[in-house]
Amino acid sequence: MIPVCEPLLTEEDAALVLDCVRSGWISSAGRYLEEFEDGWAAYCGMRHGVAVSNGTAALEIATRLLDLRPGDEVVMPTFTIISCAQAVLRAGGTPVLVDSDARTWQMDVQQVADKITPRTRAIMVVHIYGHPADMDPLRELAIQHNLIIIEDAAEAHGAEYRGRKCGGLGDISTFSFYANKLITTGEGGMVLTQRDDWAERARALRNLCFQRARRFLHEDLGYNFRLTNMQAALGVSQLRRFTDIVARKRAIAAAYTERLRELPGLDLPVEEPWARSVYWVYGIVLDESTGIDAAELARRLYAHGIETRPFFLGVHEQPVFHKLGLFRGERYPVAERLARQGLYLPSGLTLTEAQIDQVCDAVRVSLTHH
Ligand SMILES: *Cc1c(COP(=O)(O)O)cnc(C)c1O
């Protein structure tokens, strides 16, 4: 079985974790944590990095920084992971959804403009599958309407928008370091910001809002979202070879595109002239003319020993939100089509050229000989 997205761990990764264990600094303080936070923030062009236990936790903290009041709205794409919408809800706000651009799969900027109301407080931008969203018009909207931009860059480590790193383009950004992401700490995440006060508040929220002056006195409800120094050691190690990681992801994508380009009925990932994608995963969208949907292609590929994952099912199609009375009857045709016709192929760093050949042959056979 060719796995869909496995991490590639090295001897240096193991050596740094071992060094961390030997040092005794295995909990949520230590030099690896500092190096990882400072190193990743600097890489993204942000002043502060606050490491947390996962990408979902990073979004929970990021949305708390907005100090939302009931009725406050946050505009976000429907085509994303559930973490985005639930973070806004738990922070006391209302998620307002927009559809995706059919070609880039990124949030539709025109629809963002259309959905802004006097209650809008923020735009949550999600860079999908390694390609940046179109940030300049979004930033213009934010300036015009005095909105905060949260970037969820959990799928876009190292991706660039007009030469600037994703995760360094908004007011607050969040990352995940889950096992299938471009940098992994097993589980992990980070909140980045330029603002000193937000960084301090994020650090407090991460650690139960303990206070410096009187430890067990609390003025706010926080979380235990701490990352360990052991996990950060893995992050530090991968940050050191991050250029190679991005190069390999781009090479995998180029190899796929070269082999799949001529196949009729497939939309492949695009890279806009203003973008440098890191191709977190290699997604394909089946045209209806193929006569099959993504679930059927996934079954056929699985029979060839190839693991795939379906695209996101839009936030507006989630039963959990309908039960809460949210998004009922809302339609986002592009996201709905992506959810049914899109899947991603094996994209992990362990993938070999021979496996890419095997996957592409299986895609070709699955589409033509049935
Ligand atoms: C992976 C991911 C997350 C969540 O990260 P976890 O570490 O799994 O909690 C959030 N947003 C996006 C866009 C993701 O891809």
Short mmCIF file of C-alpha atoms and ligand atoms in Angstrom, two decimals:
data_model
loop_
_atom_site.label_atom_id
_atom_site.label_comp_id
_atom_site.label_asym_id
_atom_site.label_seq_id
_atom_site.Cartn_x
_atom_site.Cartn_y
_atom_site.Cartn_z
CA MET A 1 0.00 0.00 0.00
CA ILE A 2 1.36 3.43 -0.92
CA PRO A 3 0.49 5.69 2.05
CA VAL A 4 -1.17 9.02 1.44
CA CYS A 5 1.08 11.36 3.43
CA GLU A 6 3.76 9.93 5.69
CA PRO A 7 6.43 11.94 7.50
CA LEU A 8 10.09 11.43 6.65
CA LEU A 9 12.10 11.37 9.85
CA THR A 10 15.90 11.42 9.96
CA GLU A 11 18.71 10.39 12.26
CA GLU A 12 19.14 14.04 13.20
CA ASP A 13 15.48 14.22 14.26
CA ALA A 14 16.07 11.22 16.51
CA ALA A 15 19.34 12.64 17.83
CA LEU A 16 17.79 15.94 18.88
CA VAL A 17 14.86 14.25 20.64
CA LEU A 18 17.33 12.00 22.43
CA ASP A 19 19.42 15.00 23.39
CA CYS A 20 16.29 16.64 24.78
CA VAL A 21 15.42 13.58 26.86
CA ARG A 22 18.99 13.38 28.18
CA SER A 23 18.88 17.04 29.16
CA GLY A 24 15.88 16.39 31.42
CA TRP A 25 14.00 19.36 29.90
CA ILE A 26 11.13 17.26 28.59
CA SER A 27 8.18 19.42 29.54
CA SER A 28 7.01 22.82 28.29
CA ALA A 29 10.19 24.82 28.86
CA GLY A 30 13.62 24.48 27.33
CA ARG A 31 15.96 25.65 24.64
CA TYR A 32 14.37 23.65 21.81
CA LEU A 33 11.03 25.35 22.42
CA GLU A 34 12.68 28.76 22.33
CA GLU A 35 14.67 27.91 19.22
CA PHE A 36 11.62 26.51 17.45
CA GLU A 37 9.38 29.46 18.32
CA ASP A 38 11.97 32.09 17.44
CA GLY A 39 13.21 30.22 14.37
CA TRP A 40 9.78 29.65 12.86
CA ALA A 41 8.57 33.18 13.61
CA ALA A 42 11.71 34.64 12.00
CA TYR A 43 11.34 32.36 8.97
CA CYS A 44 7.79 33.66 8.45
CA GLY A 45 8.75 37.27 9.11
CA MET A 46 6.74 37.55 12.34
CA ARG A 47 8.04 38.90 15.63
CA HIS A 48 6.52 36.33 18.01
CA GLY A 49 5.91 32.59 17.91
CA VAL A 50 3.87 30.83 20.57
CA ALA A 51 4.09 27.04 20.27
CA VAL A 52 0.95 25.10 21.17
CA SER A 53 -0.19 21.50 21.23
CA ASN A 54 -1.77 21.38 17.75
CA GLY A 55 -3.10 23.49 14.88
CA THR A 56 -6.67 23.40 16.18
CA ALA A 57 -5.46 24.79 19.51
CA ALA A 58 -3.60 27.52 17.63
CA LEU A 59 -6.88 28.55 15.99
CA GLU A 60 -8.70 28.52 19.34
CA ILE A 61 -6.11 30.90 20.76
CA ALA A 62 -5.97 33.08 17.64
CA THR A 63 -9.75 33.59 17.70
CA ARG A 64 -9.70 34.35 21.45
CA LEU A 65 -7.31 37.22 20.69
CA LEU A 66 -10.12 38.88 18.70
CA ASP A 67 -12.23 39.39 21.87
CA LEU A 68 -15.39 38.59 19.93
CA ARG A 69 -18.79 39.61 21.29
CA PRO A 70 -22.01 37.75 20.46
CA GLY A 71 -23.00 38.58 16.90
CA ASP A 72 -19.48 39.45 15.79
CA GLU A 73 -18.72 37.85 12.45
CA VAL A 74 -15.62 36.22 11.02
CA VAL A 75 -15.58 35.60 7.27
CA MET A 76 -13.93 32.31 6.26
CA PRO A 77 -13.99 29.75 3.46
CA THR A 78 -16.47 26.89 3.73
CA PHE A 79 -13.86 24.68 2.03
CA THR A 80 -11.65 24.04 5.06
CA ILE A 81 -11.20 21.85 8.13
CA ILE A 82 -13.79 22.05 10.89
CA SER A 83 -11.21 23.51 13.30
CA CYS A 84 -11.64 26.96 11.70
CA ALA A 85 -15.39 27.29 12.21
CA GLN A 86 -15.48 25.72 15.65
CA ALA A 87 -12.73 28.03 16.88
CA VAL A 88 -14.82 31.07 15.92
CA LEU A 89 -17.91 29.59 17.58
CA ARG A 90 -16.07 28.72 20.79
CA ALA A 91 -14.56 32.21 20.89
CA GLY A 92 -18.11 33.56 20.90
CA GLY A 93 -18.38 34.71 17.28
CA THR A 94 -20.32 33.74 14.18
CA PRO A 95 -18.60 32.16 11.19
CA VAL A 96 -19.71 33.62 7.86
CA LEU A 97 -18.84 31.43 4.90
CA VAL A 98 -17.67 32.07 1.36
CA ASP A 99 -17.15 29.73 -1.58
CA SER A 100 -13.86 28.87 -3.26
CA ASP A 101 -12.36 29.92 -6.56
CA ALA A 102 -12.95 27.00 -8.95
CA ARG A 103 -9.42 27.02 -10.34
CA THR A 104 -7.20 27.70 -7.32
CA TRP A 105 -9.58 26.24 -4.66
CA GLN A 106 -8.73 29.29 -2.49
CA MET A 107 -11.37 31.50 -0.85
CA ASP A 108 -13.28 33.66 -3.33
CA VAL A 109 -12.19 37.25 -2.72
CA GLN A 110 -15.25 38.83 -4.34
CA GLN A 111 -17.53 36.86 -2.04
CA VAL A 112 -15.53 38.03 0.97
CA ALA A 113 -16.21 41.62 -0.07
CA ASP A 114 -19.92 40.79 -0.51
CA LYS A 115 -20.21 39.23 2.96
CA ILE A 116 -18.71 42.07 4.97
CA THR A 117 -21.23 43.73 7.29
CA PRO A 118 -20.96 46.23 10.15
CA ARG A 119 -20.59 43.19 12.45
CA THR A 120 -17.58 41.74 10.63
CA ARG A 121 -14.49 41.74 12.84
CA ALA A 122 -12.05 39.51 11.00
CA ILE A 123 -11.25 37.50 7.89
CA MET A 124 -9.90 34.01 8.47
CA VAL A 125 -7.83 33.20 5.42
CA VAL A 126 -6.96 29.54 4.88
CA HIS A 127 -4.22 28.69 2.40
CA ILE A 128 -5.52 25.48 0.88
CA TYR A 129 -3.29 22.49 0.02
CA GLY A 130 -0.05 24.49 -0.03
CA HIS A 131 -1.10 27.32 -2.34
CA PRO A 132 -1.56 30.85 -0.97
CA ALA A 133 -4.87 32.68 -1.04
CA ASP A 134 -4.90 35.97 -2.97
CA MET A 135 -3.83 38.19 -0.06
CA ASP A 136 -3.52 41.69 -1.52
CA PRO A 137 -7.24 42.26 -2.18
CA LEU A 138 -8.03 40.67 1.17
CA ARG A 139 -5.62 43.00 2.92
CA GLU A 140 -7.20 45.96 1.14
CA LEU A 141 -10.63 44.89 2.37
CA ALA A 142 -9.23 44.51 5.88
CA ILE A 143 -7.77 48.01 5.84
CA GLN A 144 -10.93 49.50 4.35
CA HIS A 145 -13.24 47.90 6.93
CA ASN A 146 -10.82 47.81 9.88
CA LEU A 147 -10.73 44.02 10.05
CA ILE A 148 -8.17 41.68 11.56
CA ILE A 149 -6.69 39.00 9.32
CA ILE A 150 -6.04 35.55 10.75
CA GLU A 151 -4.08 33.33 8.39
CA ASP A 152 -4.50 29.60 8.88
CA ALA A 153 -1.25 28.48 7.28
CA ALA A 154 -1.43 24.88 8.54
CA GLU A 155 -1.06 23.60 4.96
CA ALA A 156 1.32 26.25 3.67
CA HIS A 157 4.62 26.15 5.56
CA GLY A 158 7.11 27.93 3.31
CA ALA A 159 4.57 28.90 0.64
CA GLU A 160 5.01 32.40 -0.76
CA TYR A 161 2.68 35.18 -1.88
CA ARG A 162 4.49 37.75 -4.02
CA GLY A 163 7.77 36.75 -2.41
CA ARG A 164 6.53 36.86 1.18
CA LYS A 165 5.96 33.84 3.35
CA CYS A 166 2.50 32.59 4.18
CA GLY A 167 2.00 32.96 7.91
CA GLY A 168 3.64 36.38 7.74
CA LEU A 169 0.94 38.17 5.75
CA GLY A 170 -1.78 38.81 8.32
CA ASP A 171 -2.14 40.08 11.88
CA ILE A 172 -2.16 36.63 13.44
CA SER A 173 -1.25 33.34 11.82
CA THR A 174 -1.55 29.74 12.86
CA PHE A 175 0.31 26.56 11.92
CA SER A 176 -0.09 22.85 12.53
CA PHE A 177 2.81 20.45 12.92
CA TYR A 178 0.74 17.27 12.69
CA ALA A 179 2.46 14.19 11.26
CA ASN A 180 1.37 14.86 7.68
CA LYS A 181 2.29 18.56 7.56
CA LEU A 182 5.48 19.96 6.00
CA ILE A 183 7.09 20.23 9.42
CA THR A 184 5.95 17.77 12.06
CA THR A 185 6.42 17.56 15.79
CA GLY A 186 4.07 14.55 15.95
CA GLU A 187 1.33 16.80 17.26
CA GLY A 188 1.96 20.52 17.47
CA GLY A 189 1.04 23.99 16.38
CA MET A 190 2.02 27.64 16.62
CA VAL A 191 0.45 31.09 16.80
CA LEU A 192 2.47 33.90 15.21
CA THR A 193 1.91 37.62 15.54
CA GLN A 194 3.70 40.95 15.26
CA ARG A 195 1.93 42.37 18.29
CA ASP A 196 3.63 42.15 21.69
CA ASP A 197 0.35 42.27 23.63
CA TRP A 198 -1.22 39.50 21.58
CA ALA A 199 1.86 37.30 21.99
CA GLU A 200 1.74 37.79 25.75
CA ARG A 201 -1.99 37.00 25.84
CA ALA A 202 -1.47 33.93 23.65
CA ARG A 203 1.21 32.68 26.05
CA ALA A 204 -1.14 33.18 28.97
CA LEU A 205 -4.06 31.43 27.22
CA ARG A 206 -1.78 28.52 26.36
CA ASN A 207 -0.93 28.04 30.02
CA LEU A 208 -4.23 28.32 31.93
CA CYS A 209 -3.78 32.09 32.32
CA PHE A 210 -1.43 31.62 35.22
CA GLN A 211 -0.07 34.97 36.27
CA ARG A 212 3.50 35.88 37.02
CA ALA A 213 2.85 37.86 40.20
CA ARG A 214 0.60 35.34 41.94
CA ARG A 215 0.65 31.91 40.35
CA PHE A 216 -2.76 30.50 41.26
CA LEU A 217 -4.67 33.71 40.66
CA HIS A 218 -6.66 33.79 37.40
CA GLU A 219 -8.36 36.70 35.68
CA ASP A 220 -9.27 34.81 32.51
CA LEU A 221 -10.09 31.26 31.40
CA GLY A 222 -7.27 29.68 29.46
CA TYR A 223 -6.32 26.24 28.21
CA ASN A 224 -3.53 23.76 28.66
CA PHE A 225 -2.27 23.91 25.08
CA ARG A 226 1.44 23.60 25.88
CA LEU A 227 3.89 21.94 23.48
CA THR A 228 6.76 19.92 24.96
CA ASN A 229 10.45 20.63 24.50
CA MET A 230 10.75 17.07 23.09
CA GLN A 231 8.28 17.89 20.34
CA ALA A 232 10.02 21.18 19.67
CA ALA A 233 13.31 19.30 19.23
CA LEU A 234 11.72 17.52 16.24
CA GLY A 235 10.61 20.89 14.91
CA VAL A 236 14.07 22.43 15.27
CA SER A 237 15.63 19.53 13.42
CA GLN A 238 13.20 19.82 10.51
CA LEU A 239 13.54 23.58 10.37
CA ARG A 240 17.26 23.04 9.72
CA ARG A 241 16.50 21.06 6.56
CA PHE A 242 13.30 22.86 5.64
CA THR A 243 14.62 24.10 2.28
CA ASP A 244 15.10 20.47 1.26
CA ILE A 245 11.60 19.55 2.45
CA VAL A 246 10.00 22.26 0.30
CA ALA A 247 12.16 21.34 -2.69
CA ARG A 248 11.10 17.70 -2.39
CA LYS A 249 7.40 18.60 -2.17
CA ARG A 250 7.70 20.75 -5.26
CA ALA A 251 9.56 17.98 -7.09
CA ILE A 252 6.84 15.46 -6.24
CA ALA A 253 4.19 17.84 -7.58
CA ALA A 254 6.17 18.50 -10.76
CA ALA A 255 6.54 14.76 -11.33
CA TYR A 256 2.80 14.22 -10.93
CA THR A 257 1.90 17.11 -13.21
CA GLU A 258 4.26 15.92 -15.91
CA ARG A 259 2.67 12.46 -15.88
CA LEU A 260 -0.99 13.48 -15.48
CA ARG A 261 -1.10 16.59 -17.66
CA GLU A 262 -2.26 14.78 -20.79
CA LEU A 263 -5.05 12.82 -19.11
CA PRO A 264 -8.47 14.17 -20.09
CA GLY A 265 -11.02 15.04 -17.42
CA LEU A 266 -8.61 15.97 -14.62
CA ASP A 267 -8.03 19.34 -13.00
CA LEU A 268 -4.54 19.49 -11.52
CA PRO A 269 -3.23 21.95 -8.91
CA VAL A 270 -2.42 25.37 -10.36
CA GLU A 271 0.31 27.76 -9.31
CA GLU A 272 -0.60 31.41 -9.86
CA PRO A 273 2.11 33.74 -11.20
CA TRP A 274 2.13 35.52 -7.82
CA ALA A 275 2.41 32.29 -5.86
CA ARG A 276 4.98 29.75 -4.84
CA SER A 277 3.08 26.67 -3.75
CA VAL A 278 4.57 24.04 -1.46
CA TYR A 279 2.05 21.45 -2.70
CA TRP A 280 1.31 20.14 0.79
CA VAL A 281 -0.79 17.51 -0.94
CA TYR A 282 -1.29 16.84 -4.63
CA GLY A 283 -5.02 17.26 -5.25
CA ILE A 284 -6.89 16.34 -8.39
CA VAL A 285 -10.48 17.13 -9.37
CA LEU A 286 -12.38 14.79 -11.69
CA ASP A 287 -14.46 16.30 -14.41
CA GLU A 288 -18.01 14.99 -14.55
CA SER A 289 -17.25 13.82 -18.12
CA THR A 290 -15.20 10.97 -16.61
CA GLY A 291 -18.48 9.48 -15.39
CA ILE A 292 -17.16 8.85 -11.89
CA ASP A 293 -16.75 10.80 -8.66
CA ALA A 294 -13.80 10.96 -6.30
CA ALA A 295 -15.15 8.22 -4.03
CA GLU A 296 -15.26 5.81 -6.99
CA LEU A 297 -11.74 6.76 -8.11
CA ALA A 298 -10.55 6.28 -4.53
CA ARG A 299 -12.01 2.76 -4.51
CA ARG A 300 -10.32 1.91 -7.81
CA LEU A 301 -6.97 3.29 -6.66
CA TYR A 302 -7.26 1.44 -3.36
CA ALA A 303 -7.67 -1.77 -5.35
CA HIS A 304 -4.30 -0.90 -6.93
CA GLY A 305 -2.74 -0.51 -3.49
CA ILE A 306 -2.90 3.28 -3.41
CA GLU A 307 -4.20 5.28 -0.50
CA THR A 308 -5.93 8.62 -1.16
CA ARG A 309 -7.96 11.13 0.86
CA PRO A 310 -11.13 12.91 -0.20
CA PHE A 311 -11.15 16.72 -0.29
CA PHE A 312 -12.80 18.65 2.55
CA LEU A 313 -16.53 18.46 2.97
CA GLY A 314 -17.56 22.11 3.29
CA VAL A 315 -18.33 23.61 6.69
CA HIS A 316 -21.84 24.43 5.43
CA GLU A 317 -22.52 20.73 4.76
CA GLN A 318 -21.61 19.57 8.28
CA PRO A 319 -24.53 18.02 10.20
CA VAL A 320 -23.07 19.25 13.48
CA PHE A 321 -23.60 22.86 12.41
CA HIS A 322 -27.06 22.22 10.97
CA LYS A 323 -28.04 20.87 14.41
CA LEU A 324 -26.90 24.19 15.85
CA GLY A 325 -29.11 25.99 13.33
CA LEU A 326 -26.15 27.24 11.29
CA PHE A 327 -25.69 27.42 7.51
CA ARG A 328 -28.97 25.60 6.77
CA GLY A 329 -29.95 25.98 3.14
CA GLU A 330 -26.70 27.79 2.25
CA ARG A 331 -25.17 26.65 -1.01
CA TYR A 332 -21.58 26.96 -2.18
CA PRO A 333 -21.44 25.15 -5.53
CA VAL A 334 -17.67 25.19 -6.01
CA ALA A 335 -16.96 23.74 -2.56
CA GLU A 336 -19.73 21.19 -3.06
CA ARG A 337 -18.21 20.07 -6.33
CA LEU A 338 -14.69 19.92 -4.86
CA ALA A 339 -16.01 17.75 -2.02
CA ARG A 340 -17.47 15.26 -4.48
CA GLN A 341 -14.98 15.31 -7.33
CA GLY A 342 -11.71 16.01 -5.51
CA LEU A 343 -9.19 13.78 -3.79
CA TYR A 344 -5.51 13.88 -3.12
CA LEU A 345 -2.91 11.39 -4.21
CA PRO A 346 -0.02 10.09 -2.09
CA SER A 347 2.05 13.19 -1.35
CA GLY A 348 4.32 12.30 1.56
CA LEU A 349 8.06 12.95 1.64
CA THR A 350 8.78 9.21 1.60
CA LEU A 351 7.29 8.87 -1.89
CA THR A 352 9.70 7.54 -4.55
CA GLU A 353 9.76 8.24 -8.30
CA ALA A 354 8.78 4.61 -8.92
CA GLN A 355 5.76 5.02 -6.65
CA ILE A 356 4.73 8.20 -8.47
CA ASP A 357 4.87 6.23 -11.73
CA GLN A 358 2.77 3.50 -10.15
CA VAL A 359 0.16 5.99 -8.89
CA CYS A 360 -0.10 7.73 -12.25
CA ASP A 361 -0.42 4.44 -14.13
CA ALA A 362 -3.20 3.42 -11.75
CA VAL A 363 -4.99 6.75 -12.24
CA ARG A 364 -4.78 6.33 -16.01
CA VAL A 365 -6.11 2.76 -15.89
CA SER A 366 -8.85 3.71 -13.42
CA LEU A 367 -10.08 6.47 -15.71
CA THR A 368 -9.89 4.68 -19.03
CA HIS A 369 -10.34 0.91 -18.70
CA HIS A 370 -13.58 0.51 -16.80
C1 LIG B 1 -4.20 20.33 9.75
C2 LIG B 1 -5.01 21.57 9.75
C3 LIG B 1 -5.46 22.17 10.94
C4 LIG B 1 -5.46 21.50 12.26
O1 LIG B 1 -4.25 21.09 12.73
P1 LIG B 1 -4.17 19.95 13.86
O2 LIG B 1 -2.76 20.05 14.29
O3 LIG B 1 -4.50 18.65 13.21
O4 LIG B 1 -5.13 20.32 14.94
C5 LIG B 1 -6.05 23.42 10.86
N1 LIG B 1 -6.25 24.02 9.68
C6 LIG B 1 -5.90 23.46 8.52
C7 LIG B 1 -6.16 24.19 7.25
C8 LIG B 1 -5.28 22.20 8.51
O5 LIG B 1 -4.94 21.63 7.35
#
